[in-house]
Amino acid sequence: MSDKIRVRYAPSPTGDLHIGNARTALFNYLFARSQDGTFIIRTEDTDTKRNLEHGEQSQLDNLTWLGIDWDESPVNPGEYGPYRQSERLHIYQPLIDDLLARDLAYKCYMTEEELEAEREEQKARGEMPHYGGKHAHLTKEEQEAFEAEGRQPVVRFRVPANVTYQFDDIVKGPLSFESKNISGDWVIQKRDGMPTYNFAVTVDDHMMKITHVLRGDDHIANTPKQMMIYDAFGWDYPEFGHMTLIINAETNKKLSKRDGGILQFIEQYRNLGYLPEAMFNFIALLGWSPKGEEEIFSPQELVEQFDPERLSTSPASFDKKKLEWINNTYMKAADLDTVVNYALPHLQKEGKVSAEPNSEELAWVKKLVSLYHEQISYGAEIVEASSLFFNDKLELSEEAKEIMQAETSSIVVKAMKDKLQALSEEDFVASNIKPLTKEIQKETGIKGKNLFMPIRIAVSGQMHGPELPDMIEVLGKKKVLNHIQQVISF
């Protein structure tokens, strides 16, 4: 095994990058970078029926967007390639043949129908369904007879009897498994010649000199099977670490891909206009805790602080509100041009802004976004937040209507209308609009809420919103006067 730390993230190209897989990739990345180690991407593409044409590229693109880079992969191979399992069959086959020759594995010719019938019989007897070993000791003649029928065998590994598999998990501490609890001799090679996950991953980790395997809690049951393969070839184990489950903070249940309450793929957050640095920060806190109370970290700070011993033994809570808070914190810290870049595509998608805006329209969008720079948590929120700027017809709440029925309301609204009407288009800017309320206060004696609230409702239809002079400027003279006239008509 290598003296230098070598870790890997091994996705299947069967879909987009899931939050749980992104966390696995991120923790391996942080571990490698914090220890001056090597981070490897290896594609596990032996499930040919489920592989997507662009599945691998989608994984790599989303990792890159998050800010994760790597040292070896299918696109920049190192000395331990190939880095796609489908291209490593010439490595697996001699090893499978060796296990067969040493009678540590055997060919099983049972059909799917026969296996299903066996499972049903076991269920009827109240047993846990498992492979019962019917083909564990076939004679050469029996094998030849099955092959004459045209049966394609799988290759099964003989589970050793009465062996205890123990390891010191980086996260969970000492763990042990009894071989008798493994549900029968398990398949290492499928009928189509492809190796199964537990066989291929073990061979790959050994051949690529992986020193530490950090992965999700759901892989714990795979570990003893993989240890059997290490033992069969006399290979050293890597260090294993199994990160706890991610749960939905609202339901306290395991985060499931069928859980509609949470967006679960990195692509979805990209499309909503989340900042990659914020996602990097948030995911790093799913099952790992830094020293101290601070929760906002740059990627480099997370590299410097990362310690696998601080991986949590309790389930990681996916809190949507915390994610929005972290992203909002990054949005506030970003310059306005950056926020505009995240917000503009969503205004365009909804038809609020031209697909190819000219310089004048872009300048207006910049002013619009500036009103909500502190408020929005991600780019797509600009659409709902700024809806009043795109609605020609006002709809007042009952509370707003009640305020507008006060005698003083009509006085200040008509006064504001006259003053705004007197401004030219060129002078219709916040610096000229701001003094107008003071003038109305002096002229009418009306002040405070009775002054400002009716004006705000009249120009926007809302009781709360951005700074009034700025909002009036961005609305523009024509729309503001139209709004005021609607309210007067009410």
XYZ file of N, CA and C in Angstrom, residues 246-363:
354
model
N -27.640 11.027 5.871
C -28.165 12.394 5.838
C -29.673 12.287 6.013
N -30.209 13.042 6.968
C -31.648 12.993 7.220
C -32.288 14.348 6.910
N -33.566 14.312 6.609
C -34.354 15.518 6.381
C -34.609 16.178 7.731
N -34.182 17.425 7.905
C -34.328 18.107 9.191
C -35.788 18.258 9.594
N -36.697 18.301 8.620
C -38.104 18.515 8.931
C -38.806 17.230 9.354
N -38.367 16.084 8.823
C -39.052 14.819 9.123
C -38.231 13.878 10.000
N -36.922 14.173 10.130
C -35.991 13.297 10.852
C -35.907 11.913 10.236
N -36.222 11.802 8.943
C -36.122 10.535 8.229
C -34.971 10.595 7.231
N -34.471 9.419 6.883
C -33.374 9.329 5.928
C -33.710 10.078 4.645
N -32.739 10.844 4.160
C -32.928 11.562 2.907
C -33.053 10.554 1.776
N -34.200 10.545 1.148
C -34.480 9.586 0.079
C -34.669 10.341 -1.224
N -34.272 9.707 -2.326
C -34.455 10.342 -3.632
C -35.929 10.535 -3.955
N -36.792 9.851 -3.210
C -38.232 10.025 -3.402
C -38.800 11.100 -2.487
N -37.941 11.731 -1.691
C -38.371 12.781 -0.768
C -38.550 14.081 -1.554
N -39.793 14.416 -1.849
C -40.065 15.603 -2.666
C -39.867 16.908 -1.933
N -39.662 16.868 -0.620
C -39.530 18.100 0.150
C -38.173 18.765 0.022
N -37.199 18.067 -0.541
C -35.845 18.609 -0.647
C -35.304 18.366 -2.053
N -34.743 19.402 -2.635
C -34.022 19.232 -3.896
C -32.747 18.461 -3.586
N -32.462 17.401 -4.357
C -31.395 16.497 -3.942
C -30.240 16.372 -4.929
N -30.297 17.123 -6.022
C -29.231 17.014 -7.008
C -28.542 18.366 -7.196
N -27.230 18.336 -7.292
C -26.444 19.563 -7.423
C -26.920 20.375 -8.620
N -27.288 19.697 -9.701
C -27.767 20.377 -10.911
C -28.957 21.288 -10.602
N -29.832 20.850 -9.703
C -31.015 21.650 -9.359
C -30.615 22.951 -8.666
N -29.618 22.879 -7.810
C -29.164 24.092 -7.130
C -28.435 25.022 -8.091
N -27.682 24.451 -9.004
C -27.046 25.260 -10.055
C -28.102 26.020 -10.841
N -29.166 25.295 -11.218
C -30.210 25.900 -12.050
C -30.992 26.978 -11.319
N -31.038 26.902 -9.990
C -31.747 27.918 -9.197
C -30.879 29.135 -8.891
N -29.609 29.069 -9.249
C -28.744 30.222 -9.010
C -28.114 30.251 -7.633
N -27.838 29.065 -7.060
C -27.052 29.013 -5.829
C -25.584 29.240 -6.169
N -24.821 29.748 -5.205
C -23.396 29.963 -5.407
C -22.637 28.678 -5.081
N -21.705 28.264 -5.931
C -20.980 27.011 -5.669
C -20.210 27.035 -4.362
N -19.649 28.210 -4.000
C -18.896 28.289 -2.741
C -19.806 28.036 -1.543
N -21.057 28.501 -1.644
C -22.012 28.291 -0.558
C -22.405 26.817 -0.459
N -22.609 26.171 -1.602
C -22.940 24.743 -1.590
C -21.767 23.936 -1.036
N -20.553 24.287 -1.426
C -19.336 23.637 -0.930
C -19.306 23.735 0.596
N -19.553 24.949 1.114
C -19.542 25.216 2.549
C -20.626 24.402 3.259
N -21.845 24.425 2.724
C -22.974 23.735 3.360
C -22.759 22.222 3.396
N -22.347 21.649 2.276
C -22.175 20.191 2.213
C -21.068 19.736 3.148
N -20.021 20.567 3.294
C -18.910 20.208 4.188
C -19.364 20.069 5.641
N -20.484 20.712 5.983
C -20.978 20.659 7.362
C -22.012 19.553 7.565
N -22.264 18.743 6.532
C -23.205 17.623 6.651
C -22.471 16.394 7.189
N -22.313 16.347 8.502
C -21.661 15.193 9.101
C -20.215 15.422 9.472
N -19.781 16.674 9.436
C -18.425 17.019 9.893
C -18.519 18.347 10.615
N -17.788 18.483 11.711
C -17.865 19.723 12.493
C -16.482 20.341 12.654
N -16.368 21.634 12.365
C -15.103 22.334 12.580
C -14.936 22.667 14.063
N -13.771 23.109 14.432
C -13.555 23.585 15.795
C -14.183 24.972 15.921
N -14.774 25.244 17.072
C -15.381 26.557 17.272
C -16.802 26.621 16.756
N -17.368 27.835 16.767
C -18.770 28.038 16.412
C -18.965 28.576 14.998
N -17.894 28.989 14.337
C -18.009 29.572 12.992
C -18.554 28.540 12.006
N -19.392 29.011 11.071
C -19.966 28.096 10.073
C -19.719 28.534 8.635
N -19.135 29.692 8.438
C -18.846 30.181 7.094
C -17.348 30.039 6.841
N -17.006 29.217 5.841
C -15.605 28.938 5.536
C -15.379 28.965 4.023
N -14.232 29.470 3.640
C -13.828 29.355 2.240
C -13.368 27.922 1.993
N -13.325 27.477 0.739
C -12.819 26.126 0.461
C -11.423 25.883 1.040
N -10.546 26.881 0.943
C -9.192 26.700 1.462
C -9.191 26.564 2.978
N -10.053 27.316 3.657
C -10.149 27.194 5.110
C -10.655 25.804 5.506
N -11.577 25.255 4.729
C -12.079 23.910 5.016
C -10.993 22.865 4.799
N -10.164 23.055 3.770
C -9.029 22.148 3.548
C -8.101 22.183 4.755
N -7.800 23.378 5.230
C -6.866 23.529 6.352
C -7.423 22.949 7.646
N -8.739 23.006 7.819
C -9.342 22.537 9.074
C -9.738 21.070 9.057
N -9.861 20.475 7.870
C -10.486 19.148 7.799
C -9.686 18.100 8.568
N -10.405 17.383 9.418
C -9.829 16.289 10.208
C -10.871 15.164 10.217
N -10.559 13.990 9.654
C -11.558 12.918 9.598
C -12.032 12.469 10.967
N -11.244 12.742 12.011
C -11.672 12.354 13.355
C -12.841 13.209 13.847
N -13.121 14.318 13.133
C -14.250 15.159 13.506
C -15.503 14.839 12.679
N -15.449 13.739 11.937
C -16.647 13.270 11.251
C -17.650 12.794 12.305
N -18.889 13.181 12.147
C -19.901 12.939 13.172
C -20.359 11.488 13.206
N -20.695 11.026 14.394
C -21.280 9.690 14.549
C -22.805 9.774 14.567
N -23.334 10.991 14.544
C -24.789 11.182 14.513
C -25.221 11.519 13.091
N -26.475 11.215 12.738
C -26.950 11.534 11.389
C -26.781 13.012 11.063
N -26.457 13.292 9.806
C -26.293 14.676 9.349
C -27.658 15.221 8.951
N -27.987 16.402 9.446
C -29.302 16.975 9.216
C -29.269 17.945 8.034
N -30.055 17.641 6.993
C -30.158 18.534 5.838
C -31.230 19.575 6.149
N -30.785 20.793 6.460
C -31.666 21.880 6.875
C -31.750 22.896 5.738
N -32.891 22.955 5.061
C -33.062 23.864 3.923
C -32.863 25.326 4.332
N -33.351 25.679 5.523
C -33.223 27.066 5.972
C -31.768 27.433 6.225
N -31.006 26.473 6.734
C -29.583 26.742 6.958
C -28.862 26.916 5.628
N -29.217 26.103 4.641
C -28.611 26.241 3.313
C -28.914 27.619 2.736
N -30.163 28.069 2.862
C -30.520 29.388 2.339
C -29.778 30.487 3.096
N -29.618 30.312 4.410
C -28.885 31.307 5.192
C -27.430 31.381 4.745
N -26.800 30.225 4.547
C -25.407 30.214 4.099
C -25.292 30.851 2.721
N -26.210 30.516 1.822
C -26.128 31.082 0.475
C -26.397 32.579 0.498
N -27.336 33.014 1.349
C -27.612 34.438 1.479
C -26.393 35.190 2.018
N -25.673 34.545 2.943
C -24.452 35.152 3.475
C -23.434 35.374 2.360
N -23.296 34.385 1.481
C -22.371 34.526 0.347
C -22.887 35.553 -0.657
N -24.212 35.603 -0.859
C -24.796 36.592 -1.763
C -24.508 38.008 -1.264
N -24.691 38.236 0.024
C -24.435 39.560 0.595
C -22.982 39.975 0.414
N -22.077 39.002 0.530
C -20.644 39.304 0.425
C -20.201 39.487 -1.021
N -21.000 38.985 -1.971
C -20.623 39.072 -3.386
C -20.833 40.489 -3.904
N -20.057 40.889 -4.927
C -20.283 42.206 -5.528
C -21.560 42.168 -6.360
N -22.103 43.341 -6.639
C -23.401 43.431 -7.306
C -23.381 42.768 -8.678
N -22.298 42.917 -9.428
C -22.236 42.319 -10.766
C -22.378 40.795 -10.691
N -21.783 40.185 -9.656
C -21.899 38.734 -9.480
C -23.345 38.336 -9.221
N -24.014 39.088 -8.342
C -25.409 38.781 -8.022
C -26.292 38.965 -9.262
N -26.007 40.001 -10.046
C -26.761 40.224 -11.288
C -26.600 39.027 -12.221
N -25.396 38.493 -12.317
C -25.140 37.342 -13.187
C -25.946 36.109 -12.768
N -26.190 35.963 -11.468
C -26.982 34.829 -10.983
C -28.478 35.083 -11.121
N -28.893 36.352 -11.064
C -30.321 36.684 -11.114
C -30.844 36.865 -12.537
N -30.043 37.445 -13.415
C -30.496 37.792 -14.762
C -31.096 36.614 -15.539
N -30.453 35.430 -15.557
C -31.032 34.327 -16.340
C -32.453 33.961 -15.927
N -32.790 34.165 -14.674
C -34.124 33.806 -14.188
C -35.156 34.846 -14.613
N -34.759 36.119 -14.652
C -35.644 37.154 -15.175
C -35.876 36.936 -16.665
N -34.830 36.498 -17.369
C -34.964 36.216 -18.800
C -35.852 34.994 -19.039
N -35.648 33.966 -18.228
C -36.431 32.740 -18.379
C -37.918 33.005 -18.221
N -38.273 33.918 -17.321
C -39.685 34.241 -17.067
C -40.207 35.324 -18.002
N -39.381 35.753 -18.944
C -39.825 36.756 -19.913
C -39.904 38.160 -19.362
N -39.272 38.405 -18.219
C -39.289 39.744 -17.622
C -38.245 40.661 -18.268
N -37.200 40.046 -18.794
C -36.093 40.787 -19.409
C -35.795 40.145 -20.761
N -35.357 40.954 -21.712
C -35.063 40.465 -23.062
C -33.986 39.390 -23.030
N -34.054 38.469 -23.993
C -33.035 37.428 -24.099
C -31.661 38.035 -24.368
N -31.635 39.146 -25.114
C -30.380 39.855 -25.392
C -30.579 41.331 -25.053
N -30.554 41.663 -23.754
C -30.831 43.046 -23.334
C -29.758 44.019 -23.797
N -30.181 45.234 -24.149
C -29.212 46.266 -24.515
C -28.629 46.890 -23.249
N -27.725 47.825 -23.414
C -27.024 48.406 -22.264
C -27.977 49.138 -21.329
N -29.019 49.762 -21.891
C -29.976 50.496 -21.060
C -30.788 49.540 -20.184
N -31.221 48.427 -20.789
C -31.994 47.451 -20.027
C -31.124 46.770 -18.972
N -29.871 46.480 -19.317
C -28.957 45.876 -18.338
C -28.721 46.807 -17.161
N -28.602 48.101 -17.443
C -28.405 49.073 -16.362
C -29.618 49.086 -15.439
